[in-house]
Amino acid sequence: MELPKDAHLQLLREEVVRCPICGENTLKVSIYAYDMPMIGKVIFVVGKCQNCGYRFVDVKTFESKGEQKITFKVQDQKDLNTLVLRSSTATLEIPELEAEISPGPASQGFLTTVEGVLNRIKDVLEMLCKDAETEKEKQECEKRLRELEKALKGEKEITIVIKDPEGHSKIASEKAVEEIKKEGMKQ
């Protein structure tokens, strides 16, 4: 996501560390704070290795809310423009499409729209369809791709569920239902 040219990023910290790819002490990591409309204060962690070119970006809300679950029903075309911030520790699921984006060792958070989330899934699904080994796998993959296309056109209702054990994710809509667990209690 592009930030506005007049965005006032506050540099919180900067350091050079060992790159996980080339092993050299040439990975410059910068941590910024930004007060984002509709989302609130966020942290951007940006890294670039001066030696091998490895890059990463992570984004999350400034404050942790504790273990959280966010549920958002996408019911029409305008819901596709809703902002979604998924932290690197969160799992994002769309049950109707049997789709999941899970955290892993190299997981990065992202800030995009519902449409952007669907396009990320579409890119992966298209690769899987090309690599299908049997005709049955290919047909199943193409069926899922057609369902995803309906969701991208606003013709199929879907639900986005984000489960974040650290509570740094957000869906910027009044329709989003957020459950927060703090020390074993639901709020």
GROMACS .gro file of C-alpha atoms in nm:
model
  187
    1MET     CA    1   0.000   0.000   0.000
    2GLU     CA    2   0.132   0.344  -0.094
    3LEU     CA    3   0.134   0.606   0.176
    4PRO     CA    4   0.032   0.962   0.086
    5LYS     CA    5   0.324   1.190  -0.009
    6ASP     CA    6   0.248   1.412   0.292
    7ALA     CA    7   0.242   1.115   0.533
    8HIS     CA    8   0.436   1.190   0.850
    9LEU     CA    9   0.620   0.873   0.940
   10GLN     CA   10   0.794   0.883   1.275
   11LEU     CA   11   1.121   0.690   1.277
   12LEU     CA   12   1.132   0.498   1.605
   13ARG     CA   13   1.447   0.292   1.557
   14GLU     CA   14   1.701   0.192   1.296
   15GLU     CA   15   1.978  -0.064   1.308
   16VAL     CA   16   2.189  -0.292   1.090
   17VAL     CA   17   2.165  -0.666   1.164
   18ARG     CA   18   2.267  -1.000   1.014
   19CYS     CA   19   2.073  -1.088   0.696
   20PRO     CA   20   1.892  -1.426   0.715
   21ILE     CA   21   1.965  -1.487   0.345
   22CYS     CA   22   2.332  -1.398   0.289
   23GLY     CA   23   2.451  -1.400   0.652
   24GLU     CA   24   2.624  -1.062   0.626
   25ASN     CA   25   2.570  -0.778   0.876
   26THR     CA   26   2.416  -0.561   0.605
   27LEU     CA   27   2.040  -0.580   0.671
   28LYS     CA   28   1.917  -0.230   0.756
   29VAL     CA   29   1.597  -0.249   0.962
   30SER     CA   30   1.387   0.065   1.015
   31ILE     CA   31   1.083   0.086   1.243
   32TYR     CA   32   0.829   0.362   1.179
   33ALA     CA   33   0.505   0.472   1.346
   34TYR     CA   34   0.222   0.619   1.142
   35ASP     CA   35  -0.126   0.735   1.243
   36MET     CA   36  -0.336   0.590   0.962
   37PRO     CA   37  -0.690   0.709   0.892
   38MET     CA   38  -0.954   0.441   0.964
   39ILE     CA   39  -0.694   0.206   1.117
   40GLY     CA   40  -0.524   0.412   1.390
   41LYS     CA   41  -0.159   0.408   1.486
   42VAL     CA   42   0.042   0.140   1.306
   43ILE     CA   43   0.401   0.019   1.309
   44PHE     CA   44   0.589  -0.047   0.984
   45VAL     CA   45   0.904  -0.258   1.003
   46VAL     CA   46   1.106  -0.231   0.683
   47GLY     CA   47   1.425  -0.420   0.607
   48LYS     CA   48   1.663  -0.419   0.311
   49CYS     CA   49   1.994  -0.598   0.277
   50GLN     CA   50   2.262  -0.382   0.117
   51ASN     CA   51   2.452  -0.696   0.014
   52CYS     CA   52   2.202  -0.939  -0.146
   53GLY     CA   53   1.894  -0.717  -0.189
   54TYR     CA   54   1.666  -0.922   0.040
   55ARG     CA   55   1.365  -0.713   0.149
   56PHE     CA   56   1.079  -0.745   0.391
   57VAL     CA   57   0.797  -0.529   0.522
   58ASP     CA   58   0.577  -0.598   0.821
   59VAL     CA   59   0.285  -0.392   0.948
   60LYS     CA   60   0.073  -0.417   1.261
   61THR     CA   61  -0.134  -0.203   1.491
   62PHE     CA   62   0.068  -0.009   1.747
   63GLU     CA   63  -0.095  -0.166   2.050
   64SER     CA   64  -0.166  -0.531   2.116
   65LYS     CA   65  -0.521  -0.606   2.227
   66GLY     CA   66  -0.447  -0.960   2.338
   67GLU     CA   67  -0.566  -1.270   2.155
   68GLN     CA   68  -0.828  -1.161   1.904
   69LYS     CA   69  -1.072  -1.291   1.648
   70ILE     CA   70  -1.222  -1.054   1.390
   71THR     CA   71  -1.516  -1.157   1.171
   72PHE     CA   72  -1.633  -0.953   0.872
   73LYS     CA   73  -1.918  -1.041   0.636
   74VAL     CA   74  -1.852  -0.924   0.279
   75GLN     CA   75  -2.203  -0.878   0.144
   76ASP     CA   76  -2.169  -0.650  -0.159
   77GLN     CA   77  -1.933  -0.473  -0.397
   78LYS     CA   78  -1.860  -0.180  -0.162
   79ASP     CA   79  -1.736  -0.417   0.110
   80LEU     CA   80  -1.451  -0.513  -0.126
   81ASN     CA   81  -1.292  -0.171  -0.053
   82THR     CA   82  -1.272  -0.229   0.323
   83LEU     CA   83  -0.918  -0.206   0.464
   84VAL     CA   84  -0.768  -0.523   0.613
   85LEU     CA   85  -0.454  -0.521   0.827
   86ARG     CA   86  -0.328  -0.875   0.889
   87SER     CA   87  -0.026  -0.892   1.120
   88SER     CA   88   0.247  -1.147   1.058
   89THR     CA   89   0.122  -1.360   1.351
   90ALA     CA   90  -0.239  -1.382   1.228
   91THR     CA   91  -0.427  -1.648   1.034
   92LEU     CA   92  -0.680  -1.518   0.780
   93GLU     CA   93  -0.957  -1.755   0.671
   94ILE     CA   94  -1.240  -1.737   0.418
   95PRO     CA   95  -1.452  -2.046   0.497
   96GLU     CA   96  -1.680  -2.016   0.191
   97LEU     CA   97  -1.375  -2.038  -0.037
   98GLU     CA   98  -1.187  -2.290   0.180
   99ALA     CA   99  -0.897  -2.042   0.176
  100GLU     CA  100  -0.646  -1.968   0.448
  101ILE     CA  101  -0.340  -1.745   0.481
  102SER     CA  102  -0.134  -1.876   0.772
  103PRO     CA  103   0.167  -1.733   0.953
  104GLY     CA  104   0.503  -1.899   0.908
  105PRO     CA  105   0.872  -1.836   0.972
  106ALA     CA  106   0.898  -1.584   0.687
  107SER     CA  107   0.546  -1.445   0.725
  108GLN     CA  108   0.494  -1.074   0.668
  109GLY     CA  109   0.197  -0.866   0.768
  110PHE     CA  110   0.005  -0.676   0.505
  111LEU     CA  111  -0.232  -0.383   0.470
  112THR     CA  112  -0.470  -0.405   0.176
  113THR     CA  113  -0.840  -0.414   0.093
  114VAL     CA  114  -1.074  -0.715   0.091
  115GLU     CA  115  -1.029  -0.711  -0.288
  116GLY     CA  116  -0.651  -0.719  -0.237
  117VAL     CA  117  -0.683  -1.022  -0.007
  118LEU     CA  118  -0.894  -1.202  -0.269
  119ASN     CA  119  -0.641  -1.117  -0.541
  120ARG     CA  120  -0.356  -1.260  -0.328
  121ILE     CA  121  -0.552  -1.584  -0.295
  122LYS     CA  122  -0.638  -1.577  -0.668
  123ASP     CA  123  -0.267  -1.551  -0.762
  124VAL     CA  124  -0.184  -1.861  -0.555
  125LEU     CA  125  -0.488  -2.051  -0.682
  126GLU     CA  126  -0.398  -1.979  -1.046
  127MET     CA  127  -0.048  -2.123  -0.986
  128LEU     CA  128  -0.200  -2.430  -0.820
  129CYS     CA  129  -0.436  -2.481  -1.115
  130LYS     CA  130  -0.141  -2.470  -1.359
  131ASP     CA  131   0.051  -2.721  -1.146
  132ALA     CA  132  -0.242  -2.962  -1.096
  133GLU     CA  133  -0.122  -3.317  -1.157
  134THR     CA  134  -0.457  -3.484  -1.229
  135GLU     CA  135  -0.766  -3.378  -1.419
  136LYS     CA  136  -0.970  -3.407  -1.098
  137GLU     CA  137  -0.732  -3.169  -0.915
  138LYS     CA  138  -0.749  -2.924  -1.207
  139GLN     CA  139  -1.130  -2.930  -1.214
  140GLU     CA  140  -1.152  -2.875  -0.836
  141CYS     CA  141  -0.904  -2.589  -0.860
  142GLU     CA  142  -1.093  -2.425  -1.146
  143LYS     CA  143  -1.421  -2.461  -0.953
  144ARG     CA  144  -1.265  -2.275  -0.657
  145LEU     CA  145  -1.130  -2.011  -0.893
  146ARG     CA  146  -1.482  -1.951  -1.035
  147GLU     CA  147  -1.620  -1.909  -0.680
  148LEU     CA  148  -1.342  -1.665  -0.598
  149GLU     CA  149  -1.419  -1.466  -0.916
  150LYS     CA  150  -1.784  -1.436  -0.801
  151ALA     CA  151  -1.662  -1.298  -0.467
  152LEU     CA  152  -1.437  -1.048  -0.650
  153LYS     CA  153  -1.740  -0.924  -0.845
  154GLY     CA  154  -1.948  -0.893  -0.527
  155GLU     CA  155  -2.179  -1.173  -0.645
  156LYS     CA  156  -2.093  -1.415  -0.362
  157GLU     CA  157  -2.110  -1.336   0.008
  158ILE     CA  158  -1.803  -1.441   0.202
  159THR     CA  159  -1.674  -1.411   0.556
  160ILE     CA  160  -1.324  -1.299   0.646
  161VAL     CA  161  -1.203  -1.433   0.980
  162ILE     CA  162  -0.874  -1.315   1.129
  163LYS     CA  163  -0.735  -1.497   1.432
  164ASP     CA  164  -0.439  -1.313   1.584
  165PRO     CA  165  -0.279  -1.449   1.902
  166GLU     CA  166  -0.100  -1.116   1.956
  167GLY     CA  167  -0.393  -0.886   1.870
  168HIS     CA  168  -0.224  -0.661   1.613
  169SER     CA  169  -0.474  -0.702   1.325
  170LYS     CA  170  -0.771  -0.490   1.220
  171ILE     CA  171  -1.057  -0.470   0.970
  172ALA     CA  172  -1.162  -0.108   0.924
  173SER     CA  173  -1.540  -0.141   0.926
  174GLU     CA  174  -1.818  -0.088   1.177
  175LYS     CA  175  -1.954  -0.423   1.053
  176ALA     CA  176  -1.643  -0.609   1.173
  177VAL     CA  177  -1.708  -0.807   1.492
  178GLU     CA  178  -1.407  -0.825   1.721
  179GLU     CA  179  -1.368  -1.072   2.007
  180ILE     CA  180  -1.076  -1.020   2.243
  181LYS     CA  181  -0.951  -1.273   2.499
  182LYS     CA  182  -0.760  -1.125   2.788
  183GLU     CA  183  -0.617  -1.378   3.030
  184GLY     CA  184  -0.880  -1.640   2.957
  185MET     CA  185  -1.177  -1.402   2.938
  186LYS     CA  186  -1.377  -1.304   2.631
  187GLN     CA  187  -1.472  -0.940   2.588
   0.00000   0.00000   0.00000
